[in-house]
Amino acid sequence: MISSDLLRCKLDNKSYKIYPILCSLEQNSKDVEIAKQVIQVFEYSYQHGVIKEKLIQSLKGLEQIYKDYKLIRGLAAVLEKRCTFKVISQVHSKDPHHSDSKQPIEILKNFTAMDIRRSVFDESARQNIAVSEQTRKSILEKMSNKLGISNETLSKVMWSDLDENMIIGTFVPISVERLLLSYNVSLIQTLLFSCLKIRIGLGSNLNLGTRWKEVLREVKRLGLMYWLDVVDETTQDSKENMIICSIEGALNVIKLTDRYGSAISKIIPTIIKSERWHLQADILRITNSGKKLVYEFEISEKSYPNSFPSDKTTKMHFENSFYQENESKKDPFPMNKKSHDEYNSKDRKNLNIQEINIENFINNSNVPMLFDSKIEKIFLQKFELFKTGWTIEREPEPIITKQKTAFIPDFVLSKFGNRVFVEIIGFWTKEYLERKITKIFEIVQKKTHDEKFFMILVINLENLMSYELNEEDKITHIKNNRNVLITSYKNDRISFKEILKYIKDIENIYISLNVLNTQNQNKIIQNMIRLVEGFRKSELSCLYLGNLDEMLKKDCTDGDAFLKVSLKELIDKNNDFKFMFENELSKKLLLMIDDYILKTQFIEEIWKDIKNVINLGEACKILDSEKIPEKIQINLLTLLGFHIEWNGLDYSKAKMTLKNSDLSI
Amino acid sequence: MIGEQFISPYRLGLTATIEREDGKHVNIYKLVGKIVFSKDFYELSQNNHLAKFRLKKIKVEMLPDEILRYKRRIFQYNQLLKEAKIFYPIRLERLIILSANNSNLRKALLLRNEAVDIALNSYAKIIELEKILKYHTTDKTIIFTIHTKLAYIISDRFLIPVITHRTKNEERNEILEKFKKGLYRIIVTTKVLDEGTDVPDANMGIILSGTGSKREFVQRLGRLLRPKKDVENVANLIEIISSDTSEIFTSNRRNKGISNKKQLIDKSDQ
């Protein structure tokens, strides 16, 4: 991004339109010439270790020649982002041309510029400062002797950490065309920083590829406040589907304007890459007299033909190099990323990484999914830990509903063919949220009875963009509904309790409605009776519920709702069924302990063997010999009326006492 | 803007300087109500809460070659304005706005900046400063400059510690600590020490060029005028400005802040 005072634009005060002055990428244009010159200045400064102050002077020289200081400074701003500046002495070490090179390194191993200044000032203070030039000289001489370096080096190193004395440490080269392209993108980004509203139209016909989805994904990923509309645009040749993505502008929010503004600017490169697009924005300008005027800015893949690569092949070339370059840029700065605490530069780096990720994502599906938002990652990881049985899909396709609206969920949770959309909302205002909810309610109302629609909105409480007394008040204002769950997160903590309850409810509704209608129930019970009878007659000591489940499923026909649920789940989640099931078991003189079905008769036999045993270890040995699974041994003993006194974890040390002497089965 | 968003129903404002150059201090009354108590530094100084001070203004001529360079730029500047058909005295803000779309005016603006730069950073001031420092060999002194560049030039010339907005906290705290303890007798600084920081007391201030803001000037005085143990001690404030340059206008404006305390200045001068 370029600072707003370097924004080049034309205003049309009749129709209130604003046109940014983009550079022309055409050969032999003046812009190309200027870009060449600016690059040369940077390259020369880099190669010759010219200090920053001199670099700026050279640029000023160019400003005087070409008269367009905004362009030159803008280009320089783009280039400066490709440089790191270093203290002179650090670079000396790599540069054999400087004869004096060895000395500063040796000193700087032990002293920084600040250390040297300190010792000089201390000495100067002892001599009651260098009032006369002579005293100055003698103090400096004394100090340089003491440090064992030349006078010259001392004076050089003493101030070497000042910004203007820094020199370029790394410089990532760039071609003229790419510089101009970056500049053009930056200029649009700068312009959009002061926008009230953006409308992005994206052609979503199948033949237009999937780039438009990337744009929407990006909008979502950046947490922007958006809403989508689907429009059919009929042109002469064909019918075209357009998705209109409206984004709240940075000036419409009160808090965190900068952060939101830079988030907006990050979508621009992705938009420009897509096949069919147009962008329309309301830009606020404040006139010299302080009047506020709103101008319209429009750009599409057709306007400004000279400023962006036009035909497909060059476009591809640009893209590729654009990204490769970003990637190569990633490498030279491993240290820098940490040391730069400046918000802007940090942000910038994020941008690049993000772009690389997208590219990787498109080109190579083997690359592990990289998360851009921390909260998404946390959501996925935590959700999987809960083992809900729901599958979670990350970044599904944008969803276009029959009601001509669309949205971009972050996740889709699914089970039994039920789908729950999860949308994480980054930036928000009360109005935005209300609008969003209204829209969802519209969908819910219009949907047919058979259609299912579930949605979870997870709102970032920290990123409230307007001033409210209490954010949580506002959220609860918006009523919860069976179709929508509104929950929140703060400091990366998501309240999963609500989410889990919500999906569990959906599950239960499904089970009681679809699987356990009377017809299905009876069918299952009938089959079960038959199977259990077989077990009763067999020599087996116990029957695993899972095996029973499998056998029951063999009898099912395709599309049977029961196929999607396990028997265990049915029993756990539906009391009616559980009652029926247990009733049938007791009729057959069977007993269910946890996941196993046992014969009453068989238990009575065991009872005889163990009723006088007082050591748990021994009792377990007996049960083992009867092939009772370890898993249910303790429960069985408890059921038989034993009280177990644990002495540590060792079975053999635990004592058993019989509480109820008679068998109460 | 920020003040308007406070949710606290009762507010209390506390300031050393209520007037603002841009006249926007009327907004403050809206936010916190009228002034309920005020005490200016003249009174405080009378009651020995603050050290008494003496203001001295020293005009220095620029060095001959500086005058030459200065005049050349002013001449070219005027020439360019005439070419652009601007015959009236133009405000700097207006010039900046116009220069955005006019390369000649842009050049004029740059010339003006250069001229001002020459005047503000005149080496004659350094020579004058040398004289002052030679004379005051025991005073605890803070030298103020408006331009960071000049602060560094002075630091390098006299080998005295410098604090600017670029100075890292570690170094800044160390310098202030040493100044407090008396290890350093003189430091040079820019605007950064104006507000908010707890600066150890000093009994002499030297100003080399300023922005001409009343507010800033008073605040700088406030820093210097700390109560001293010995009542005898009178703080010195010396201002070095270039004569015959546009900078004089800046300085006059600055003195407005204490013009009604002229008596005090006269008295202490006697």
Short mmCIF file of N, CA, C and O in Angstrom, two decimals, chain A residues 408-497:
data_model
loop_
_atom_site.label_atom_id
_atom_site.label_comp_id
_atom_site.label_asym_id
_atom_site.label_seq_id
_atom_site.Cartn_x
_atom_site.Cartn_y
_atom_site.Cartn_z
N ILE A 408 -20.83 -18.22 2.37
CA ILE A 408 -19.56 -18.92 2.32
C ILE A 408 -19.28 -19.47 3.71
O ILE A 408 -18.72 -18.77 4.55
N PRO A 409 -19.69 -20.69 3.98
CA PRO A 409 -19.41 -21.21 5.32
C PRO A 409 -17.93 -21.53 5.50
O PRO A 409 -17.22 -21.77 4.52
N ASP A 410 -17.49 -21.49 6.72
CA ASP A 410 -16.11 -21.88 7.01
C ASP A 410 -16.02 -23.40 7.12
O ASP A 410 -15.01 -23.98 6.76
N PHE A 411 -17.06 -23.98 7.65
CA PHE A 411 -17.08 -25.43 7.83
C PHE A 411 -18.47 -25.94 7.51
O PHE A 411 -19.46 -25.22 7.64
N VAL A 412 -18.52 -27.19 7.12
CA VAL A 412 -19.82 -27.86 7.07
C VAL A 412 -19.70 -29.08 7.96
O VAL A 412 -18.79 -29.90 7.81
N LEU A 413 -20.59 -29.19 8.92
CA LEU A 413 -20.64 -30.36 9.77
C LEU A 413 -21.72 -31.26 9.21
O LEU A 413 -22.79 -30.79 8.85
N SER A 414 -21.43 -32.55 9.11
CA SER A 414 -22.50 -33.38 8.60
C SER A 414 -22.58 -34.73 9.30
O SER A 414 -21.56 -35.30 9.72
N LYS A 415 -23.79 -35.18 9.43
CA LYS A 415 -24.06 -36.49 10.00
C LYS A 415 -25.48 -36.86 9.60
O LYS A 415 -26.36 -36.01 9.58
N PHE A 416 -25.70 -38.12 9.29
CA PHE A 416 -27.01 -38.62 8.86
C PHE A 416 -27.56 -37.80 7.71
O PHE A 416 -28.76 -37.58 7.60
N GLY A 417 -26.71 -37.26 6.87
CA GLY A 417 -27.21 -36.43 5.78
C GLY A 417 -27.68 -35.06 6.21
O GLY A 417 -28.21 -34.30 5.42
N ASN A 418 -27.51 -34.75 7.46
CA ASN A 418 -27.82 -33.39 7.91
C ASN A 418 -26.58 -32.54 7.75
O ASN A 418 -25.48 -32.97 8.07
N ARG A 419 -26.77 -31.33 7.26
CA ARG A 419 -25.62 -30.43 7.12
C ARG A 419 -25.82 -29.18 7.97
O ARG A 419 -26.89 -28.57 7.96
N VAL A 420 -24.80 -28.86 8.71
CA VAL A 420 -24.84 -27.64 9.52
C VAL A 420 -23.72 -26.74 9.05
O VAL A 420 -22.56 -27.14 9.03
N PHE A 421 -24.09 -25.54 8.62
CA PHE A 421 -23.07 -24.60 8.16
C PHE A 421 -22.52 -23.83 9.35
O PHE A 421 -23.26 -23.36 10.20
N VAL A 422 -21.21 -23.70 9.36
CA VAL A 422 -20.59 -22.91 10.43
C VAL A 422 -19.92 -21.72 9.79
O VAL A 422 -19.11 -21.86 8.88
N GLU A 423 -20.28 -20.55 10.25
CA GLU A 423 -19.63 -19.37 9.73
C GLU A 423 -19.00 -18.61 10.89
O GLU A 423 -19.67 -18.31 11.88
N ILE A 424 -17.72 -18.34 10.75
CA ILE A 424 -17.03 -17.56 11.77
C ILE A 424 -17.03 -16.11 11.32
O ILE A 424 -16.63 -15.81 10.20
N ILE A 425 -17.50 -15.25 12.17
CA ILE A 425 -17.62 -13.84 11.78
C ILE A 425 -16.52 -13.05 12.46
O ILE A 425 -16.44 -12.99 13.68
N GLY A 426 -15.65 -12.51 11.65
CA GLY A 426 -14.50 -11.76 12.19
C GLY A 426 -14.91 -10.37 12.61
O GLY A 426 -15.18 -10.09 13.77
N PHE A 427 -15.01 -9.48 11.64
CA PHE A 427 -15.40 -8.11 11.94
C PHE A 427 -16.93 -8.01 11.91
O PHE A 427 -17.57 -8.64 11.08
N TRP A 428 -17.48 -7.23 12.77
CA TRP A 428 -18.94 -7.10 12.75
C TRP A 428 -19.40 -5.84 13.47
O TRP A 428 -18.69 -5.28 14.31
N THR A 429 -20.55 -5.40 13.09
CA THR A 429 -21.24 -4.36 13.85
C THR A 429 -22.62 -4.92 14.15
O THR A 429 -23.02 -5.93 13.57
N LYS A 430 -23.31 -4.26 15.02
CA LYS A 430 -24.63 -4.74 15.39
C LYS A 430 -25.54 -4.79 14.16
O LYS A 430 -26.25 -5.76 13.93
N GLU A 431 -25.44 -3.72 13.33
CA GLU A 431 -26.31 -3.63 12.16
C GLU A 431 -26.01 -4.78 11.18
O GLU A 431 -26.91 -5.39 10.62
N TYR A 432 -24.73 -5.03 11.01
CA TYR A 432 -24.31 -6.07 10.08
C TYR A 432 -24.86 -7.42 10.51
O TYR A 432 -25.39 -8.19 9.72
N LEU A 433 -24.76 -7.66 11.79
CA LEU A 433 -25.21 -8.93 12.33
C LEU A 433 -26.72 -9.08 12.16
O LEU A 433 -27.21 -10.13 11.77
N GLU A 434 -27.40 -7.99 12.42
CA GLU A 434 -28.86 -8.04 12.30
C GLU A 434 -29.28 -8.32 10.87
O GLU A 434 -30.17 -9.12 10.61
N ARG A 435 -28.58 -7.67 9.94
CA ARG A 435 -28.89 -7.87 8.54
C ARG A 435 -28.65 -9.33 8.15
O ARG A 435 -29.43 -9.95 7.46
N LYS A 436 -27.56 -9.86 8.64
CA LYS A 436 -27.19 -11.23 8.36
C LYS A 436 -28.25 -12.21 8.88
O LYS A 436 -28.67 -13.12 8.18
N ILE A 437 -28.68 -11.95 10.10
CA ILE A 437 -29.66 -12.83 10.72
C ILE A 437 -30.99 -12.76 9.97
O ILE A 437 -31.62 -13.77 9.71
N THR A 438 -31.37 -11.53 9.60
CA THR A 438 -32.62 -11.36 8.87
C THR A 438 -32.58 -12.20 7.61
O THR A 438 -33.55 -12.86 7.24
N LYS A 439 -31.46 -12.15 6.95
CA LYS A 439 -31.31 -12.89 5.72
C LYS A 439 -31.45 -14.40 5.95
O LYS A 439 -32.13 -15.09 5.19
N ILE A 440 -30.85 -14.85 7.00
CA ILE A 440 -30.94 -16.28 7.31
C ILE A 440 -32.38 -16.66 7.64
O ILE A 440 -32.89 -17.67 7.20
N PHE A 441 -33.05 -15.79 8.36
CA PHE A 441 -34.44 -16.06 8.71
C PHE A 441 -35.31 -16.12 7.46
O PHE A 441 -36.23 -16.94 7.37
N GLU A 442 -34.98 -15.28 6.50
CA GLU A 442 -35.72 -15.31 5.24
C GLU A 442 -35.60 -16.68 4.61
O GLU A 442 -36.58 -17.26 4.15
N ILE A 443 -34.39 -17.18 4.59
CA ILE A 443 -34.16 -18.50 4.00
C ILE A 443 -34.97 -19.55 4.77
O ILE A 443 -35.64 -20.39 4.18
N VAL A 444 -34.93 -19.45 6.07
CA VAL A 444 -35.62 -20.42 6.90
C VAL A 444 -37.12 -20.39 6.62
O VAL A 444 -37.78 -21.41 6.50
N GLN A 445 -37.65 -19.17 6.46
CA GLN A 445 -39.09 -19.05 6.23
C GLN A 445 -39.49 -19.57 4.87
O GLN A 445 -40.52 -20.21 4.72
N LYS A 446 -38.66 -19.27 3.88
CA LYS A 446 -39.03 -19.63 2.52
C LYS A 446 -38.81 -21.10 2.22
O LYS A 446 -39.33 -21.62 1.25
N LYS A 447 -38.01 -21.73 2.99
CA LYS A 447 -37.65 -23.11 2.66
C LYS A 447 -38.86 -24.03 2.77
O LYS A 447 -39.79 -23.79 3.54
N THR A 448 -38.83 -25.07 1.98
CA THR A 448 -39.94 -26.00 2.03
C THR A 448 -39.78 -26.86 3.28
O THR A 448 -38.73 -26.88 3.92
N HIS A 449 -40.83 -27.58 3.57
CA HIS A 449 -40.82 -28.33 4.82
C HIS A 449 -39.73 -29.40 4.85
O HIS A 449 -39.09 -29.63 5.88
N ASP A 450 -39.51 -30.01 3.70
CA ASP A 450 -38.53 -31.10 3.66
C ASP A 450 -37.09 -30.60 3.72
O ASP A 450 -36.20 -31.31 4.13
N GLU A 451 -36.90 -29.37 3.27
CA GLU A 451 -35.54 -28.83 3.25
C GLU A 451 -35.04 -28.62 4.66
O GLU A 451 -35.79 -28.25 5.57
N LYS A 452 -33.77 -28.84 4.80
CA LYS A 452 -33.20 -28.61 6.13
C LYS A 452 -32.20 -27.48 6.04
O LYS A 452 -31.48 -27.36 5.07
N PHE A 453 -32.20 -26.67 7.03
CA PHE A 453 -31.22 -25.59 7.04
C PHE A 453 -30.77 -25.32 8.47
O PHE A 453 -31.57 -24.95 9.33
N PHE A 454 -29.51 -25.57 8.72
CA PHE A 454 -28.98 -25.30 10.05
C PHE A 454 -27.72 -24.46 9.92
O PHE A 454 -26.93 -24.67 9.02
N MET A 455 -27.57 -23.55 10.82
CA MET A 455 -26.41 -22.68 10.71
C MET A 455 -25.92 -22.30 12.11
O MET A 455 -26.70 -22.04 13.01
N ILE A 456 -24.61 -22.27 12.22
CA ILE A 456 -24.01 -21.79 13.48
C ILE A 456 -23.16 -20.57 13.14
O ILE A 456 -22.31 -20.63 12.26
N LEU A 457 -23.42 -19.48 13.80
CA LEU A 457 -22.59 -18.29 13.62
C LEU A 457 -21.69 -18.14 14.84
O LEU A 457 -22.18 -18.13 15.97
N VAL A 458 -20.41 -18.07 14.60
CA VAL A 458 -19.47 -17.90 15.70
C VAL A 458 -18.87 -16.50 15.57
O VAL A 458 -18.18 -16.20 14.60
N ILE A 459 -19.16 -15.68 16.53
CA ILE A 459 -18.81 -14.26 16.39
C ILE A 459 -17.62 -13.89 17.25
O ILE A 459 -17.52 -14.28 18.41
N ASN A 460 -16.71 -13.16 16.66
CA ASN A 460 -15.55 -12.68 17.41
C ASN A 460 -15.94 -11.47 18.26
O ASN A 460 -16.18 -10.39 17.74
N LEU A 461 -16.00 -11.68 19.54
CA LEU A 461 -16.43 -10.60 20.43
C LEU A 461 -15.46 -9.44 20.46
O LEU A 461 -15.82 -8.33 20.78
N GLU A 462 -14.20 -9.74 20.14
CA GLU A 462 -13.21 -8.66 20.22
C GLU A 462 -13.32 -7.67 19.07
O GLU A 462 -12.91 -6.54 19.19
N ASN A 463 -13.81 -8.15 17.95
CA ASN A 463 -13.80 -7.31 16.77
C ASN A 463 -15.09 -6.56 16.52
O ASN A 463 -15.48 -6.35 15.39
N LEU A 464 -15.75 -6.16 17.57
CA LEU A 464 -16.94 -5.34 17.40
C LEU A 464 -16.48 -4.01 16.84
O LEU A 464 -15.61 -3.36 17.40
N MET A 465 -17.05 -3.60 15.72
CA MET A 465 -16.54 -2.42 15.04
C MET A 465 -17.30 -1.15 15.40
O MET A 465 -17.04 -0.11 14.87
N SER A 466 -18.27 -1.25 16.25
CA SER A 466 -18.94 -0.03 16.68
C SER A 466 -18.94 -0.01 18.20
O SER A 466 -18.66 -1.01 18.84
N TYR A 467 -19.29 1.11 18.74
CA TYR A 467 -19.23 1.22 20.19
C TYR A 467 -20.55 0.81 20.81
O TYR A 467 -21.59 1.35 20.51
N GLU A 468 -20.48 -0.16 21.66
CA GLU A 468 -21.68 -0.59 22.36
C GLU A 468 -21.28 -0.72 23.82
O GLU A 468 -20.12 -0.94 24.14
N LEU A 469 -22.26 -0.64 24.67
CA LEU A 469 -21.91 -0.77 26.08
C LEU A 469 -21.49 -2.19 26.40
O LEU A 469 -20.53 -2.43 27.08
N ASN A 470 -22.24 -3.12 25.88
CA ASN A 470 -21.93 -4.49 26.20
C ASN A 470 -22.18 -5.36 24.97
O ASN A 470 -23.28 -5.45 24.48
N GLU A 471 -21.14 -5.99 24.50
CA GLU A 471 -21.28 -6.75 23.26
C GLU A 471 -22.20 -7.94 23.45
O GLU A 471 -22.98 -8.29 22.59
N GLU A 472 -22.10 -8.54 24.62
CA GLU A 472 -22.87 -9.77 24.80
C GLU A 472 -24.36 -9.49 24.84
O GLU A 472 -25.16 -10.29 24.39
N ASP A 473 -24.71 -8.32 25.37
CA ASP A 473 -26.11 -7.92 25.35
C ASP A 473 -26.65 -7.96 23.95
O ASP A 473 -27.73 -8.46 23.69
N LYS A 474 -25.83 -7.43 23.05
CA LYS A 474 -26.28 -7.29 21.67
C LYS A 474 -26.49 -8.64 21.03
O LYS A 474 -27.38 -8.82 20.23
N ILE A 475 -25.64 -9.56 21.37
CA ILE A 475 -25.77 -10.86 20.73
C ILE A 475 -27.03 -11.56 21.21
O ILE A 475 -27.79 -12.10 20.43
N THR A 476 -27.28 -11.51 22.48
CA THR A 476 -28.46 -12.22 22.98
C THR A 476 -29.74 -11.55 22.51
O THR A 476 -30.79 -12.17 22.48
N HIS A 477 -29.63 -10.28 22.13
CA HIS A 477 -30.77 -9.59 21.57
C HIS A 477 -31.32 -10.32 20.36
O HIS A 477 -32.51 -10.40 20.14
N ILE A 478 -30.37 -10.77 19.58
CA ILE A 478 -30.77 -11.46 18.36
C ILE A 478 -31.15 -12.87 18.75
O ILE A 478 -30.33 -13.67 19.17
N LYS A 479 -32.41 -13.14 18.61
CA LYS A 479 -32.94 -14.35 19.22
C LYS A 479 -32.38 -15.64 18.59
O LYS A 479 -32.14 -15.71 17.39
N ASN A 480 -32.23 -16.59 19.39
CA ASN A 480 -31.83 -17.89 18.90
C ASN A 480 -33.04 -18.59 18.31
O ASN A 480 -34.17 -18.34 18.68
N ASN A 481 -32.76 -19.47 17.41
CA ASN A 481 -33.83 -20.13 16.69
C ASN A 481 -33.35 -21.56 16.49
O ASN A 481 -32.17 -21.85 16.55
N ARG A 482 -34.30 -22.46 16.23
CA ARG A 482 -33.88 -23.83 16.08
C ARG A 482 -32.96 -24.00 14.88
O ARG A 482 -32.13 -24.88 14.84
N ASN A 483 -33.11 -23.13 13.90
CA ASN A 483 -32.29 -23.26 12.72
C ASN A 483 -30.94 -22.54 12.81
O ASN A 483 -30.06 -22.79 12.02
N VAL A 484 -30.86 -21.62 13.74
CA VAL A 484 -29.63 -20.84 13.83
C VAL A 484 -29.13 -20.81 15.26
O VAL A 484 -29.90 -20.61 16.19
N LEU A 485 -27.86 -21.02 15.41
CA LEU A 485 -27.24 -20.87 16.72
C LEU A 485 -26.24 -19.74 16.63
O LEU A 485 -25.41 -19.70 15.73
N ILE A 486 -26.36 -18.81 17.56
CA ILE A 486 -25.40 -17.73 17.58
C ILE A 486 -24.54 -17.88 18.82
O ILE A 486 -25.04 -17.93 19.93
N THR A 487 -23.27 -17.99 18.58
CA THR A 487 -22.37 -18.14 19.72
C THR A 487 -21.17 -17.26 19.46
O THR A 487 -21.11 -16.55 18.46
N SER A 488 -20.23 -17.25 20.34
CA SER A 488 -19.16 -16.27 20.19
C SER A 488 -17.83 -16.84 20.65
O SER A 488 -17.77 -17.89 21.26
N TYR A 489 -16.79 -16.11 20.31
CA TYR A 489 -15.50 -16.47 20.85
C TYR A 489 -14.74 -15.21 21.23
O TYR A 489 -15.00 -14.14 20.70
N LYS A 490 -13.87 -15.36 22.16
CA LYS A 490 -13.06 -14.22 22.61
C LYS A 490 -11.72 -14.80 23.03
O LYS A 490 -11.69 -15.86 23.64
N ASN A 491 -10.67 -14.11 22.71
CA ASN A 491 -9.33 -14.59 23.02
C ASN A 491 -9.13 -16.04 22.59
O ASN A 491 -8.63 -16.87 23.33
N ASP A 492 -9.57 -16.36 21.40
CA ASP A 492 -9.41 -17.69 20.81
C ASP A 492 -10.15 -18.79 21.58
O ASP A 492 -9.89 -19.96 21.39
N ARG A 493 -11.05 -18.42 22.45
CA ARG A 493 -11.81 -19.45 23.15
C ARG A 493 -13.23 -19.50 22.58
O ARG A 493 -13.97 -18.54 22.63
N ILE A 494 -13.54 -20.67 22.04
CA ILE A 494 -14.86 -20.85 21.44
C ILE A 494 -15.73 -21.59 22.46
O ILE A 494 -15.26 -22.52 23.10
N SER A 495 -16.97 -21.18 22.59
CA SER A 495 -17.82 -21.90 23.55
C SER A 495 -18.42 -23.11 22.87
O SER A 495 -19.49 -23.06 22.27
N PHE A 496 -17.71 -24.22 22.96
CA PHE A 496 -18.12 -25.45 22.30
C PHE A 496 -19.33 -26.09 22.96
O PHE A 496 -20.03 -26.86 22.35
N LYS A 497 -19.52 -25.76 24.22
CA LYS A 497 -20.64 -26.36 24.95
C LYS A 497 -21.94 -26.14 24.20
O LYS A 497 -22.71 -27.07 23.96
#
